[in-house]
Amino acid sequence: MAPKAVHFGAGNIGRGFVACFLHNSGYDVIFADVVDPLIEKINSTPEYHVIEVGTEGTTRNTITNYRAINSKTHLDELVEEIRTADIVTCSVGPNILKFIAPVIAQGIERRSNDNTPLHVIACENAIGATDTLAAHIKANTPPERHDDHHMRARYANSAIDRIVPAQDPNAGLDVTLEKFFEWVVDKTPFEDIGIPPIDGIQWVDNLQPYIERKLFTVNTSHATAAYHGYYRSKRTVYDALQDKDILAEVRGAVMETKTLLVSKHNIDDTAQAAYVEKIIKRIGNPHLEDAVERVGRAPLRKLSRKERFIGPAAELAENDMPCKFLLDAIEMAFRFQDVENDEESKELSKIMSENSPEDVVAKVCGIQTTEKLYPQLVEVVKRVQDDSRDD
């Protein structure tokens, strides 16, 4: 009998990245989602394709042995699948973790302490996402069951890196993405119960350098290109990077984060410089039609304290290291307001119009008045607000 994985989030990352790896490793995959048409399409389509594109050509994977469950309407069925699963993964977005936690908690509660604990890995663009999910699950678990919870479930943080652009609306379930990938997972929570046999995962003892290298290089560069591109009316990230001024801003931002990563994690300077150049080439892949609005969406999350801009900028400022290009990107992110189909950009506009610069920095960025970055952020916000009033 094949091992079983339950994956929350049947979108492009779930189908194209995580489920593809699980399928190629011999798992049956059960998608959990709340979008009825997507669930119906998955259950009526016996196979779909994952198309990997790159300068060296195209590869096509065929995915089978999957089905989908509506987590709103078929809760009991999903709980039973979790009870008998080997692994639970998710790609729902960091803000949705609290909503999927209750059903996972129910499934875990029905597992026997005598069986191998459930392996849980959140695949999100956020630091410590599995820890966040675990906290929500335990909050939905009876207190008297906390002491032996580790006998029913284990949680491992991960860092994922793969660009999945907006898809052709006529592609059906097929997903097109870049060939390059990294899926790095902390192996320490699983070492005494068995590490899941998933081809493509890099298992490590210390995940933090990988998480920050990815977040502060890939995500920082991608979003920097998008926000500068949006401000200059570019259509895609590729288009933005053809502008030498935007390219200089992107390279400047990730050279600043390189300085931080090299000093903080003892990463080889030459290796990180080469990684930076590889990432700039990746995000500028002309085969990936990556609209700046898609990459820039959710600016409030991207401007938050531990995210791709404020996180490294705050550390650099505390150590009296330059963060000029990161501040430029932060300014462009604050200008990403009232964008169609992006609720956070509309909320950002409201916050900017109703609050002082000091309150905006506190509310959006979570930076304290005692931190060295604080006055520089206040100046950035003030400049954006003043320009809005002039318009």
Tab-separated table of C-alpha atoms in Angstrom:
chain	number	residue	atom	x	y	z
A	1	MET	CA	0.000	0.000	0.000
A	2	ALA	CA	1.405	3.386	-1.008
A	3	PRO	CA	2.224	5.956	1.678
A	4	LYS	CA	-0.326	8.768	1.945
A	5	ALA	CA	0.102	12.529	2.059
A	6	VAL	CA	-2.573	15.119	2.803
A	7	HIS	CA	-1.743	18.494	1.264
A	8	PHE	CA	-3.669	21.657	2.170
A	9	GLY	CA	-3.906	24.077	-0.736
A	10	ALA	CA	-4.540	22.725	-4.237
A	11	GLY	CA	-3.269	25.839	-5.991
A	12	ASN	CA	-0.318	26.134	-8.321
A	13	ILE	CA	2.377	25.628	-5.669
A	14	GLY	CA	0.500	22.690	-4.125
A	15	ARG	CA	-0.106	20.901	-7.428
A	16	GLY	CA	3.034	21.988	-9.239
A	17	PHE	CA	5.695	21.791	-6.543
A	18	VAL	CA	4.793	19.871	-3.377
A	19	ALA	CA	2.412	17.272	-4.836
A	20	CYS	CA	4.769	16.653	-7.746
A	21	PHE	CA	7.578	15.727	-5.339
A	22	LEU	CA	5.256	13.586	-3.237
A	23	HIS	CA	3.904	11.789	-6.319
A	24	ASN	CA	7.398	11.175	-7.688
A	25	SER	CA	8.308	9.666	-4.282
A	26	GLY	CA	5.441	7.148	-4.427
A	27	TYR	CA	2.841	8.908	-2.273
A	28	ASP	CA	-0.891	9.010	-2.904
A	29	VAL	CA	-1.882	12.664	-2.486
A	30	ILE	CA	-5.124	13.959	-0.987
A	31	PHE	CA	-5.614	17.675	-1.639
A	32	ALA	CA	-7.640	19.637	0.911
A	33	ASP	CA	-9.145	22.888	-0.363
A	34	VAL	CA	-12.302	25.015	-0.129
A	35	VAL	CA	-12.776	26.024	-3.785
A	36	ASP	CA	-15.575	23.836	-5.158
A	37	PRO	CA	-14.815	24.147	-8.906
A	38	LEU	CA	-11.138	23.302	-8.285
A	39	ILE	CA	-12.045	20.284	-6.144
A	40	GLU	CA	-14.490	19.036	-8.776
A	41	LYS	CA	-11.884	19.482	-11.512
A	42	ILE	CA	-9.261	17.547	-9.537
A	43	ASN	CA	-11.656	14.686	-8.836
A	44	SER	CA	-12.801	14.478	-12.466
A	45	THR	CA	-9.322	14.668	-14.007
A	46	PRO	CA	-7.245	11.457	-13.709
A	47	GLU	CA	-3.928	13.155	-14.463
A	48	TYR	CA	-2.354	16.568	-14.902
A	49	HIS	CA	1.077	17.799	-15.985
A	50	VAL	CA	3.828	19.837	-14.369
A	51	ILE	CA	5.871	21.632	-17.019
A	52	GLU	CA	9.348	22.808	-15.981
A	53	VAL	CA	10.797	25.546	-18.173
A	54	GLY	CA	14.322	26.905	-18.381
A	55	THR	CA	16.967	28.101	-20.790
A	56	GLU	CA	18.084	24.489	-21.233
A	57	GLY	CA	14.675	23.234	-22.363
A	58	THR	CA	11.342	21.966	-21.056
A	59	THR	CA	10.489	18.892	-18.954
A	60	ARG	CA	6.984	17.455	-18.532
A	61	ASN	CA	5.923	15.417	-15.463
A	62	THR	CA	2.630	13.484	-15.381
A	63	ILE	CA	0.915	13.439	-11.965
A	64	THR	CA	-1.584	10.692	-11.008
A	65	ASN	CA	-2.925	8.977	-7.858
A	66	TYR	CA	-4.533	11.999	-6.244
A	67	ARG	CA	-7.943	13.175	-5.160
A	68	ALA	CA	-9.412	16.205	-3.396
A	69	ILE	CA	-11.611	16.813	-0.362
A	70	ASN	CA	-13.544	19.960	0.496
A	71	SER	CA	-12.371	20.869	3.989
A	72	LYS	CA	-15.505	22.962	4.578
A	73	THR	CA	-18.156	20.415	3.639
A	74	HIS	CA	-16.448	17.034	4.174
A	75	LEU	CA	-14.727	17.598	7.483
A	76	ASP	CA	-15.168	14.072	8.865
A	77	GLU	CA	-13.735	12.519	5.713
A	78	LEU	CA	-10.704	14.812	5.900
A	79	VAL	CA	-10.169	14.072	9.611
A	80	GLU	CA	-10.097	10.361	8.803
A	81	GLU	CA	-7.556	10.892	6.011
A	82	ILE	CA	-5.310	12.818	8.410
A	83	ARG	CA	-5.700	10.088	11.016
A	84	THR	CA	-4.309	7.528	8.588
A	85	ALA	CA	-1.806	9.751	6.694
A	86	ASP	CA	1.967	9.516	6.816
A	87	ILE	CA	2.575	13.183	6.163
A	88	VAL	CA	0.661	16.484	6.115
A	89	THR	CA	1.978	19.412	4.074
A	90	CYS	CA	0.478	22.776	3.162
A	91	SER	CA	0.907	25.744	0.842
A	92	VAL	CA	-2.007	27.975	1.798
A	93	GLY	CA	-0.261	31.221	2.722
A	94	PRO	CA	0.986	32.143	6.210
A	95	ASN	CA	-2.236	33.961	7.133
A	96	ILE	CA	-4.378	30.866	6.474
A	97	LEU	CA	-2.482	28.471	8.775
A	98	LYS	CA	-4.801	29.234	11.689
A	99	PHE	CA	-7.802	28.165	9.627
A	100	ILE	CA	-6.457	24.741	8.626
A	101	ALA	CA	-5.159	23.956	12.138
A	102	PRO	CA	-8.458	22.810	13.757
A	103	VAL	CA	-9.090	19.950	11.298
A	104	ILE	CA	-5.456	18.839	11.469
A	105	ALA	CA	-5.723	18.868	15.270
A	106	GLN	CA	-8.817	16.657	15.086
A	107	GLY	CA	-7.063	14.181	12.806
A	108	ILE	CA	-4.018	14.047	15.076
A	109	GLU	CA	-6.193	13.513	18.148
A	110	ARG	CA	-7.641	10.363	16.561
A	111	ARG	CA	-4.217	8.842	15.908
A	112	SER	CA	-2.852	6.144	18.175
A	113	ASN	CA	0.260	6.828	20.264
A	114	ASP	CA	1.444	3.376	19.181
A	115	ASN	CA	1.732	4.358	15.506
A	116	THR	CA	4.459	6.426	13.885
A	117	PRO	CA	3.709	10.107	14.537
A	118	LEU	CA	2.368	12.196	11.683
A	119	HIS	CA	5.090	14.165	9.862
A	120	VAL	CA	3.948	17.800	9.412
A	121	ILE	CA	5.774	20.228	7.107
A	122	ALA	CA	4.454	23.686	6.180
A	123	CYS	CA	5.700	24.852	2.774
A	124	GLU	CA	5.197	28.598	3.040
A	125	ASN	CA	7.169	31.737	2.241
A	126	ALA	CA	7.599	32.594	5.912
A	127	ILE	CA	10.182	31.960	8.598
A	128	GLY	CA	9.123	29.238	11.054
A	129	ALA	CA	5.817	28.517	9.299
A	130	THR	CA	5.608	24.968	10.658
A	131	ASP	CA	6.173	26.281	14.188
A	132	THR	CA	3.308	28.720	13.596
A	133	LEU	CA	1.056	25.916	12.341
A	134	ALA	CA	2.052	23.703	15.296
A	135	ALA	CA	1.111	26.459	17.750
A	136	HIS	CA	-2.326	26.810	16.126
A	137	ILE	CA	-2.802	23.014	16.178
A	138	LYS	CA	-1.891	22.791	19.850
A	139	ALA	CA	-4.257	25.679	20.607
A	140	ASN	CA	-6.995	23.447	19.156
A	141	THR	CA	-5.874	20.421	21.199
A	142	PRO	CA	-7.199	19.672	24.723
A	143	PRO	CA	-4.580	20.822	27.288
A	144	GLU	CA	-4.470	17.408	28.917
A	145	ARG	CA	-3.290	15.956	25.588
A	146	HIS	CA	-0.319	18.303	25.149
A	147	ASP	CA	2.224	16.242	27.109
A	148	ASP	CA	2.090	13.251	24.751
A	149	HIS	CA	1.223	15.210	21.576
A	150	HIS	CA	4.719	14.450	20.239
A	151	MET	CA	3.750	10.776	20.090
A	152	ARG	CA	1.051	11.588	17.527
A	153	ALA	CA	2.680	14.375	15.480
A	154	ARG	CA	6.064	15.946	14.775
A	155	TYR	CA	6.719	19.270	13.133
A	156	ALA	CA	9.631	20.306	10.900
A	157	ASN	CA	10.245	23.778	9.496
A	158	SER	CA	11.190	24.077	5.849
A	159	ALA	CA	12.470	26.544	3.287
A	160	ILE	CA	11.045	26.313	-0.220
A	161	ASP	CA	12.356	28.051	-3.289
A	162	ARG	CA	10.707	27.809	-6.671
A	163	ILE	CA	9.163	30.454	-8.887
A	164	VAL	CA	5.607	29.563	-9.903
A	165	PRO	CA	4.234	32.392	-12.061
A	166	ALA	CA	0.625	33.165	-12.890
A	167	GLN	CA	-0.753	30.427	-15.127
A	168	ASP	CA	-2.529	30.386	-18.463
A	169	PRO	CA	-6.252	30.498	-17.570
A	170	ASN	CA	-6.853	27.696	-20.094
A	171	ALA	CA	-4.195	25.376	-18.621
A	172	GLY	CA	-6.662	23.376	-16.528
A	173	LEU	CA	-4.802	21.622	-13.707
A	174	ASP	CA	-1.455	21.804	-15.510
A	175	VAL	CA	1.208	23.967	-13.864
A	176	THR	CA	4.185	25.654	-15.536
A	177	LEU	CA	7.132	26.597	-13.334
A	178	GLU	CA	10.886	27.051	-13.408
A	179	LYS	CA	13.243	24.072	-13.379
A	180	PHE	CA	15.275	25.322	-10.428
A	181	PHE	CA	14.055	24.359	-6.960
A	182	GLU	CA	15.148	24.017	-3.356
A	183	TRP	CA	13.137	22.317	-0.618
A	184	VAL	CA	15.211	22.261	2.561
A	185	VAL	CA	13.738	20.696	5.718
A	186	ASP	CA	14.959	20.471	9.314
A	187	LYS	CA	15.505	16.755	9.925
A	188	THR	CA	15.997	16.911	13.702
A	189	PRO	CA	12.287	16.520	14.712
A	190	PHE	CA	12.050	13.325	12.625
A	191	GLU	CA	15.366	11.629	13.340
A	192	ASP	CA	14.041	9.267	16.041
A	193	ILE	CA	10.851	8.319	14.156
A	194	GLY	CA	12.162	8.061	10.587
A	195	ILE	CA	12.752	10.708	7.935
A	196	PRO	CA	10.069	10.564	5.206
A	197	PRO	CA	11.420	9.212	1.893
A	198	ILE	CA	10.719	12.257	-0.304
A	199	ASP	CA	12.986	12.671	-3.323
A	200	GLY	CA	14.196	16.222	-3.775
A	201	ILE	CA	14.157	17.338	-0.140
A	202	GLN	CA	17.488	18.412	1.321
A	203	TRP	CA	17.466	17.391	4.995
A	204	VAL	CA	19.624	19.570	7.279
A	205	ASP	CA	20.457	19.961	10.981
A	206	ASN	CA	20.294	23.769	11.005
A	207	LEU	CA	17.653	25.336	8.787
A	208	GLN	CA	18.045	29.002	9.752
A	209	PRO	CA	20.826	29.898	7.278
A	210	TYR	CA	18.851	28.322	4.414
A	211	ILE	CA	15.624	30.108	5.374
A	212	GLU	CA	17.263	33.508	5.615
A	213	ARG	CA	19.426	32.989	2.522
A	214	LYS	CA	16.294	32.200	0.515
A	215	LEU	CA	14.029	34.871	2.050
A	216	PHE	CA	16.652	37.630	1.962
A	217	THR	CA	17.907	36.796	-1.539
A	218	VAL	CA	15.144	35.235	-3.651
A	219	ASN	CA	12.134	36.934	-2.057
A	220	THR	CA	13.921	40.245	-1.504
A	221	SER	CA	15.128	40.455	-5.112
A	222	HIS	CA	11.824	39.280	-6.605
A	223	ALA	CA	9.748	41.784	-4.623
A	224	THR	CA	12.263	44.604	-5.173
A	225	ALA	CA	12.013	44.114	-8.935
A	226	ALA	CA	8.209	43.965	-8.723
A	227	TYR	CA	7.732	47.108	-6.623
A	228	HIS	CA	10.200	49.206	-8.623
A	229	GLY	CA	8.684	47.757	-11.798
A	230	TYR	CA	5.144	48.597	-10.730
A	231	TYR	CA	6.156	52.176	-9.909
A	232	ARG	CA	7.720	52.512	-13.365
A	233	SER	CA	4.751	50.862	-15.130
A	234	LYS	CA	6.553	47.686	-16.164
A	235	ARG	CA	4.373	44.674	-16.988
A	236	THR	CA	6.486	41.758	-15.760
A	237	VAL	CA	9.529	41.154	-13.569
A	238	TYR	CA	11.467	40.321	-16.741
A	239	ASP	CA	10.487	43.705	-18.205
A	240	ALA	CA	11.522	45.446	-14.990
A	241	LEU	CA	14.964	43.855	-15.018
A	242	GLN	CA	15.612	45.123	-18.551
A	243	ASP	CA	15.648	48.612	-17.011
A	244	LYS	CA	19.247	49.223	-15.896
A	245	ASP	CA	18.165	51.475	-13.021
A	246	ILE	CA	15.799	48.838	-11.608
A	247	LEU	CA	18.423	46.126	-12.087
A	248	ALA	CA	20.882	48.276	-10.116
A	249	GLU	CA	18.333	48.644	-7.301
A	250	VAL	CA	17.712	44.891	-7.204
A	251	ARG	CA	21.413	44.052	-7.213
A	252	GLY	CA	22.052	46.699	-4.574
A	253	ALA	CA	19.387	45.293	-2.241
A	254	VAL	CA	20.673	41.718	-2.418
A	255	MET	CA	24.279	42.803	-2.078
A	256	GLU	CA	23.231	44.443	1.199
A	257	THR	CA	21.536	41.242	2.347
A	258	LYS	CA	24.619	39.309	1.197
A	259	THR	CA	26.708	41.328	3.640
A	260	LEU	CA	24.321	40.392	6.447
A	261	LEU	CA	24.111	36.699	5.532
A	262	VAL	CA	27.870	36.300	5.176
A	263	SER	CA	28.581	37.915	8.553
A	264	LYS	CA	25.682	36.305	10.426
A	265	HIS	CA	25.839	32.724	9.154
A	266	ASN	CA	29.496	32.462	8.181
A	267	ILE	CA	28.507	31.816	4.564
A	268	ASP	CA	31.340	32.007	2.053
A	269	ASP	CA	31.321	35.479	0.472
A	270	THR	CA	32.200	34.245	-3.026
A	271	ALA	CA	29.550	31.518	-2.882
A	272	GLN	CA	26.850	33.982	-1.786
A	273	ALA	CA	27.869	36.452	-4.506
A	274	ALA	CA	27.482	33.665	-7.080
A	275	TYR	CA	24.100	32.737	-5.539
A	276	VAL	CA	22.970	36.364	-5.871
A	277	GLU	CA	23.832	36.419	-9.570
A	278	LYS	CA	22.074	33.080	-10.131
A	279	ILE	CA	18.923	34.390	-8.412
A	280	ILE	CA	18.867	37.604	-10.451
A	281	LYS	CA	19.106	35.479	-13.596
A	282	ARG	CA	16.308	33.193	-12.331
A	283	ILE	CA	13.801	35.924	-11.497
A	284	GLY	CA	14.486	37.451	-14.920
A	285	ASN	CA	13.645	34.212	-16.741
A	286	PRO	CA	11.797	35.355	-19.901
A	287	HIS	CA	9.925	32.028	-20.010
A	288	LEU	CA	8.113	32.950	-16.768
A	289	GLU	CA	5.474	35.579	-17.455
A	290	ASP	CA	5.544	36.985	-13.911
A	291	ALA	CA	3.331	40.085	-13.600
A	292	VAL	CA	4.617	42.714	-11.170
A	293	GLU	CA	1.168	42.938	-9.556
A	294	ARG	CA	1.232	39.217	-8.724
A	295	VAL	CA	4.735	39.296	-7.252
A	296	GLY	CA	4.023	42.495	-5.303
A	297	ARG	CA	0.690	41.391	-3.838
A	298	ALA	CA	0.190	41.380	-0.045
A	299	PRO	CA	2.462	44.371	0.707
A	300	LEU	CA	1.482	44.480	4.399
A	301	ARG	CA	2.908	41.005	4.947
A	302	LYS	CA	5.990	41.799	2.898
A	303	LEU	CA	6.601	44.966	4.941
A	304	SER	CA	6.240	43.165	8.287
A	305	ARG	CA	8.988	42.854	10.896
A	306	LYS	CA	10.478	39.462	10.048
A	307	GLU	CA	9.965	39.618	6.313
A	308	ARG	CA	12.212	40.163	3.281
A	309	PHE	CA	12.808	43.924	3.664
A	310	ILE	CA	12.416	45.034	7.268
A	311	GLY	CA	14.071	41.917	8.703
A	312	PRO	CA	17.471	42.346	7.024
A	313	ALA	CA	17.333	46.167	7.029
A	314	ALA	CA	16.792	46.244	10.802
A	315	GLU	CA	19.743	43.927	11.445
A	316	LEU	CA	22.000	45.849	9.083
A	317	ALA	CA	21.059	49.175	10.697
A	318	GLU	CA	21.718	47.831	14.200
A	319	ASN	CA	25.205	46.846	13.049
A	320	ASP	CA	25.800	50.206	11.346
A	321	MET	CA	25.878	48.550	7.919
A	322	PRO	CA	24.371	50.199	4.813
A	323	CYS	CA	20.760	49.429	3.868
A	324	LYS	CA	20.082	52.212	1.342
A	325	PHE	CA	18.815	49.914	-1.421
A	326	LEU	CA	16.560	48.003	0.964
A	327	LEU	CA	15.076	51.333	2.067
A	328	ASP	CA	14.490	52.201	-1.590
A	329	ALA	CA	12.598	48.907	-2.018
A	330	ILE	CA	10.645	49.553	1.186
A	331	GLU	CA	9.595	52.938	-0.188
A	332	MET	CA	8.396	51.322	-3.414
A	333	ALA	CA	6.462	48.727	-1.396
A	334	PHE	CA	4.726	51.530	0.527
A	335	ARG	CA	3.743	53.028	-2.847
A	336	PHE	CA	2.076	49.758	-3.897
A	337	GLN	CA	-1.451	50.934	-2.977
A	338	ASP	CA	-4.988	50.342	-4.255
A	339	VAL	CA	-3.894	47.651	-6.711
A	340	GLU	CA	-6.737	45.769	-8.370
A	341	ASN	CA	-7.531	42.378	-6.779
A	342	ASP	CA	-5.137	42.956	-3.879
A	343	GLU	CA	-6.901	43.642	-0.588
A	344	GLU	CA	-3.704	44.297	1.349
A	345	SER	CA	-2.696	47.093	-1.024
A	346	LYS	CA	-6.075	48.713	-0.377
A	347	GLU	CA	-5.658	48.281	3.371
A	348	LEU	CA	-2.168	49.793	3.109
A	349	SER	CA	-3.656	52.831	1.376
A	350	LYS	CA	-6.146	53.225	4.235
A	351	ILE	CA	-3.446	52.899	6.894
A	352	MET	CA	-1.235	55.432	5.124
A	353	SER	CA	-4.061	57.973	4.832
A	354	GLU	CA	-5.280	57.650	8.421
A	355	ASN	CA	-2.057	57.428	10.461
A	356	SER	CA	1.056	59.451	11.219
A	357	PRO	CA	4.380	58.202	9.809
A	358	GLU	CA	5.362	57.042	13.296
A	359	ASP	CA	2.162	55.037	13.716
A	360	VAL	CA	2.512	53.502	10.246
A	361	VAL	CA	6.033	52.294	11.063
A	362	ALA	CA	4.821	50.782	14.323
A	363	LYS	CA	1.690	49.166	12.852
A	364	VAL	CA	3.027	47.915	9.527
A	365	CYS	CA	6.715	47.286	10.209
A	366	GLY	CA	6.724	46.484	13.921
A	367	ILE	CA	9.879	48.539	14.459
A	368	GLN	CA	10.426	50.096	17.894
A	369	THR	CA	11.468	53.710	18.437
A	370	THR	CA	14.729	52.497	20.010
A	371	GLU	CA	15.851	50.653	16.862
A	372	LYS	CA	18.315	52.378	14.560
A	373	LEU	CA	16.167	51.732	11.493
A	374	TYR	CA	13.176	53.567	13.003
A	375	PRO	CA	13.974	57.181	11.966
A	376	GLN	CA	14.903	56.081	8.441
A	377	LEU	CA	11.574	54.263	8.056
A	378	VAL	CA	9.649	57.249	9.398
A	379	GLU	CA	11.342	59.410	6.743
A	380	VAL	CA	10.407	56.910	3.999
A	381	VAL	CA	6.752	56.805	5.064
A	382	LYS	CA	6.581	60.592	5.389
A	383	ARG	CA	7.925	60.985	1.856
A	384	VAL	CA	5.319	58.595	0.426
A	385	GLN	CA	2.502	60.309	2.357
A	386	ASP	CA	3.623	63.760	1.231
A	387	ASP	CA	3.682	62.618	-2.404
A	388	SER	CA	0.153	61.194	-2.036
A	389	ARG	CA	-1.114	64.512	-0.730
A	390	ASP	CA	0.508	66.321	-3.673
A	391	ASP	CA	-1.208	64.050	-6.242
